[in-house]
Tab-separated table of C-alpha atoms in Angstrom:
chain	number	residue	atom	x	y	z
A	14	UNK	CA	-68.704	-43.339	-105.047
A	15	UNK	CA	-66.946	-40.107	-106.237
A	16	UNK	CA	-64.608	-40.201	-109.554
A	17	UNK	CA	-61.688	-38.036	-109.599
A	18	UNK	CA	-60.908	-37.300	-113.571
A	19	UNK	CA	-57.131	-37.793	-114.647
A	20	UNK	CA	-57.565	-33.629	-114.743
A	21	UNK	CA	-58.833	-33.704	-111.290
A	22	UNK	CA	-56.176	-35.368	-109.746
A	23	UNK	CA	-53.627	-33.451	-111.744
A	24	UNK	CA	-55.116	-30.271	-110.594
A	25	UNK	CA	-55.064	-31.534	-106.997
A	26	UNK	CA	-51.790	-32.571	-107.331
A	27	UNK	CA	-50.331	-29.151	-108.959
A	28	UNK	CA	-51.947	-27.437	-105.940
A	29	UNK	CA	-50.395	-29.811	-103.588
A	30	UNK	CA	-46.809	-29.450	-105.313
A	31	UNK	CA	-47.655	-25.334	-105.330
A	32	UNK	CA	-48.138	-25.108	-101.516
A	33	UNK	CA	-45.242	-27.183	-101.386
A	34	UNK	CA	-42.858	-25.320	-103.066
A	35	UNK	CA	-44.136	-22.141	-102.123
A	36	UNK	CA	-43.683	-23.483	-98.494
A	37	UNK	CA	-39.803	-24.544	-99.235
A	38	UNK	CA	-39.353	-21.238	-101.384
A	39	UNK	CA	-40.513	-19.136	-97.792
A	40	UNK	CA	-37.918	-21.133	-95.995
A	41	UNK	CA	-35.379	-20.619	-98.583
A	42	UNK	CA	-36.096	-16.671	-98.226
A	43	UNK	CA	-36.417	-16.496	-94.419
A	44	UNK	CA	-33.222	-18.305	-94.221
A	45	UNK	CA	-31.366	-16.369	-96.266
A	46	UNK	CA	-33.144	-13.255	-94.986
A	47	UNK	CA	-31.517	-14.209	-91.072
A	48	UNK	CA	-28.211	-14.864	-92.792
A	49	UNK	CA	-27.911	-11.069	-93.965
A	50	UNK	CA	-29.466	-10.083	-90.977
A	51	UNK	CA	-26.477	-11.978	-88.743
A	52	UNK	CA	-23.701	-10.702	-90.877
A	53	UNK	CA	-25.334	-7.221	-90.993
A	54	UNK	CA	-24.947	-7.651	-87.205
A	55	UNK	CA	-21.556	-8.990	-87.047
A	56	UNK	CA	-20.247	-6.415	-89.758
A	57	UNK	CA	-21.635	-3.551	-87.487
A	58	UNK	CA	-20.112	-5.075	-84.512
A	59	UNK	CA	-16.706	-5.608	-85.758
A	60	UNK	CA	-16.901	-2.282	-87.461
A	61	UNK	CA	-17.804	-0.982	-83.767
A	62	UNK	CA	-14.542	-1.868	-82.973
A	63	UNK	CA	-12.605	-0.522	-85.335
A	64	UNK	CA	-14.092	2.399	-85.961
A	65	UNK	CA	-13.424	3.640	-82.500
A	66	UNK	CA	-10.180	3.499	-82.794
A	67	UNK	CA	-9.386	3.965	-86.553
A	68	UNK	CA	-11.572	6.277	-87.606
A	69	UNK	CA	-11.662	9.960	-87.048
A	70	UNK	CA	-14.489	11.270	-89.223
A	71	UNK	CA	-17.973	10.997	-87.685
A	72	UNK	CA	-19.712	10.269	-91.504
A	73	UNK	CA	-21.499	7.225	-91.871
A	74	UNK	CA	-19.362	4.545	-94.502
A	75	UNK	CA	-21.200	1.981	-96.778
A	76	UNK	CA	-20.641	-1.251	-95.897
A	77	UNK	CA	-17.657	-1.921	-98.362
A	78	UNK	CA	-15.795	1.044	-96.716
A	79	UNK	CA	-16.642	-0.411	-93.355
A	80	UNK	CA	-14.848	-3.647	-94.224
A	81	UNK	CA	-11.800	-2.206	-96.262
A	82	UNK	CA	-11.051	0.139	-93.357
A	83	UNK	CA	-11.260	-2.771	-90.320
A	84	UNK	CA	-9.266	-4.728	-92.899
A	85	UNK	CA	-6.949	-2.354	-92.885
A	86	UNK	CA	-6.562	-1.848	-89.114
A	87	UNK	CA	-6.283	-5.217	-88.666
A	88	UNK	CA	-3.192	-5.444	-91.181
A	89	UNK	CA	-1.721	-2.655	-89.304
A	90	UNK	CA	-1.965	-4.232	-85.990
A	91	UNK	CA	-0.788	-7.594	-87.094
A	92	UNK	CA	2.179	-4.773	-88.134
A	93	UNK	CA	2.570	-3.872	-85.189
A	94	UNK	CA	2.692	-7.155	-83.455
A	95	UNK	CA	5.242	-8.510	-85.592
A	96	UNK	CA	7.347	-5.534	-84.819
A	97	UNK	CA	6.906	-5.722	-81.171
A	98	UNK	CA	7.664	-9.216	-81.463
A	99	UNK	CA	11.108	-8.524	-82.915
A	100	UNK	CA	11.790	-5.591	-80.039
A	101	UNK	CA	10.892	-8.283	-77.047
A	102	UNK	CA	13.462	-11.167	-78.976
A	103	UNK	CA	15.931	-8.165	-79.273
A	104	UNK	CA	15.526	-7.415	-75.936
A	105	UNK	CA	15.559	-10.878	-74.746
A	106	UNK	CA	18.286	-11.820	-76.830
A	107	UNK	CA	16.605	-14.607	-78.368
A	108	UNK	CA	17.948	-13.361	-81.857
A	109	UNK	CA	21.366	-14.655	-80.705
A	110	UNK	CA	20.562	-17.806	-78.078
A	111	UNK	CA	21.640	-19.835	-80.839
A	112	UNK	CA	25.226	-18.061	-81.972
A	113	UNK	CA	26.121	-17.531	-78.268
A	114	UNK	CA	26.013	-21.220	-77.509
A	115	UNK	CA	28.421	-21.931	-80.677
A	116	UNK	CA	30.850	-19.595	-79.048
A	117	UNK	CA	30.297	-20.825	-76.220
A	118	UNK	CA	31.032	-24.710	-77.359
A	119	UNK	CA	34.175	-22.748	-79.373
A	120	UNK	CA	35.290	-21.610	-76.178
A	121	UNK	CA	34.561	-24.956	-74.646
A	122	UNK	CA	37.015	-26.605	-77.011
A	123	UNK	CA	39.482	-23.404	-76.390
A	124	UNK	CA	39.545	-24.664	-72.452
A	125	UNK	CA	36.947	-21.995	-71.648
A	126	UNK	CA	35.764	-22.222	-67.423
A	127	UNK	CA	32.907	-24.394	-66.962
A	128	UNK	CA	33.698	-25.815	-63.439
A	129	UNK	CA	31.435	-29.013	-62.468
A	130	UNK	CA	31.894	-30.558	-59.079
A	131	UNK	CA	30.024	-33.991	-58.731
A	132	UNK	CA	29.495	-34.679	-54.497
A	133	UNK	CA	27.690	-37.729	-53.390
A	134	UNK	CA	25.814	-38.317	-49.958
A	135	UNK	CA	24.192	-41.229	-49.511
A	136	UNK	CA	21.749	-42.097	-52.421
A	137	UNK	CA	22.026	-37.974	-52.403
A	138	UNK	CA	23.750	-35.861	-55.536
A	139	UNK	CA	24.779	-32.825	-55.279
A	140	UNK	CA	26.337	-30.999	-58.969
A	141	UNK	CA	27.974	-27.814	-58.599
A	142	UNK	CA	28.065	-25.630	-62.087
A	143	UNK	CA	30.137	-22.800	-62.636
A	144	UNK	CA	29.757	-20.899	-66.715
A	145	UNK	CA	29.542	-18.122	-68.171
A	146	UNK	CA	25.944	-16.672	-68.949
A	147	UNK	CA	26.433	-17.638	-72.848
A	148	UNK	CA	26.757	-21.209	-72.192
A	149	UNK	CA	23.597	-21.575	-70.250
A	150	UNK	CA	23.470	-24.516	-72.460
A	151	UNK	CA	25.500	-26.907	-70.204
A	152	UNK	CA	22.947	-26.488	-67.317
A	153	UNK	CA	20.478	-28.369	-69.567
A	154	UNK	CA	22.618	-30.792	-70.711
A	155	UNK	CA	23.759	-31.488	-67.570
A	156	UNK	CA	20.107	-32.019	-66.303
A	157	UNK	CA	19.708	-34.081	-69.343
A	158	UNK	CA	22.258	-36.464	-68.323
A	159	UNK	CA	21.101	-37.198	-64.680
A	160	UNK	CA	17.898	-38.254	-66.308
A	161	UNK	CA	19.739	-40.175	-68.674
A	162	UNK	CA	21.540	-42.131	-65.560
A	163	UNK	CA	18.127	-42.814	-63.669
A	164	UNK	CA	18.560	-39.927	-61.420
A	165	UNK	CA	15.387	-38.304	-60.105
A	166	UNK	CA	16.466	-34.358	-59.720
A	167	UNK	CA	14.302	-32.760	-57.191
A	168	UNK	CA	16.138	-29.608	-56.814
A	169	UNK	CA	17.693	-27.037	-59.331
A	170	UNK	CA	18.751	-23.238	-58.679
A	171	UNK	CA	21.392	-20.543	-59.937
A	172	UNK	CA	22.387	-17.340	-59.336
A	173	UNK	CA	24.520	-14.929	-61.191
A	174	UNK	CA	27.240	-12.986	-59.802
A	175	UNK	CA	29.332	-10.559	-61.712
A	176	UNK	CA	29.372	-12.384	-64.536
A	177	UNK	CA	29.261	-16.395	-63.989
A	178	UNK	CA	26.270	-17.790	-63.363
A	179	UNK	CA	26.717	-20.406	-60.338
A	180	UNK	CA	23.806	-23.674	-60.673
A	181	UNK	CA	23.449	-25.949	-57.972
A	182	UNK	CA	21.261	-29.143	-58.628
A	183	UNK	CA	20.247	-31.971	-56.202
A	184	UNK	CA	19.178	-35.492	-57.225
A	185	UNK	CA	18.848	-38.514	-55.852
A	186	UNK	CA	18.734	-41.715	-57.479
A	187	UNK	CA	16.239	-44.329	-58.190
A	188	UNK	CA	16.323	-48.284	-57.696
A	189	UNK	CA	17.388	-48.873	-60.956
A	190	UNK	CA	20.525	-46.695	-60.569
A	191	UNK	CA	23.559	-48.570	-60.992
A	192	UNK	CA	26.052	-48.803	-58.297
A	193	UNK	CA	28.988	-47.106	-60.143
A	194	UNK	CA	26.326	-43.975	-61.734
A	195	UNK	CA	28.034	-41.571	-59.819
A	196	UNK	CA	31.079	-42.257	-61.504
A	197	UNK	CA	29.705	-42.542	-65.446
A	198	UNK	CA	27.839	-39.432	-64.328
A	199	UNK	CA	31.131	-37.636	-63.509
A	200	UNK	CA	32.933	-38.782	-66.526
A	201	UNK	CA	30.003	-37.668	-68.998
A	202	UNK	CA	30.137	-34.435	-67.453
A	203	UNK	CA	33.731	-34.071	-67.474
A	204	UNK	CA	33.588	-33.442	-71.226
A	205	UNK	CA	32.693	-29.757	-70.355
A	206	UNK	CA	35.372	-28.786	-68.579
A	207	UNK	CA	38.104	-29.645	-71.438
């Protein structure tokens, strides 16, 4: 029978708790080793990018230059975005979507032409829009209001012709339709004709 002195055993265990941590400390390096390595990597690739296209000088940059100057671009383009951004709403007229449909309400309430003809057919409807291109506005509300009145619209199209833009929709409605819709319909809708 062998005897293991209290020293023994503490020696055993110290070289157990060495190989241990010297284990766990060669994970600890490796790990952090393949981190550096990956953003090494992913700094050279996004400086790849960049570089092509920002850069003129063919000197090698140090890593913090690398960075400041794709940080840069990339402020630049987002620049550049936002200014293209505010060309296309120019363009578009988004800028002034929201003041052209208070005129047009003002012109609305000043007995402005917005012509609505209501035909039924049948369980068939048939709304006939006449406005100006400001007040683009009513076709939605007018779409919003068959759907409101249980009307299923299947069918919506305009066109624009020297000026007035001419919408013709086509609904039909459900079961639950009411027998007098037709005629709530036309009375909601007569509010934008003033």
């Amino acid at each position: 029978m062998q005897y293991i002195s209290f020293w023994g055993a503490q020696e055993m265990s110290t070289k157990f708790n060495s190989s241990k941590s010297s284990s766990s400390n060669a994970d600890r390096k490796t790990i952090e080793k393949n981190r550096r390595n990956d953003l090494k990597q992913l700094y050279s690739q996004l400086y790849s990018l960049v570089h092509n296209r920002a850069s003129s000088s063919g000197e090698t940059k140090r890593l913090p230059d690398q960075i400041e100057e794709a940080t840069n671009y990339i402020k630049n383009l987002q620049e550049e975005v936002g200014k293209l951004k505010e060309k296309k709403d120019k363009l578009l007229g988004t800028d002034r979507s929201n003041t052209s449909e208070a005129n047009c309400r003002k012109r609305l309430l000043l007995n402005s032409p917005v012509q609505i003809e209501v035909n039924e057919n049948g369980g068939a409807l048939e709304v006939t829009l006449v406005t100006s291109l400001e007040c683009q506005f009513v076709f939605t509300e007018v779409i919003r209001i068959l759907h409101e009145e249980n009307a299923e619209v299947f069918d919506a199209s305009y066109s624009v012709v020297q000026g007035p833009a001419f919408h013709t929709i086509h609904a039909q409605f459900g079961e639950a339709a009411a027998n007098n819709a037709v005629e709530r319909i036309a009375k909601r809708l007569k509010k934008f004709t003033l």
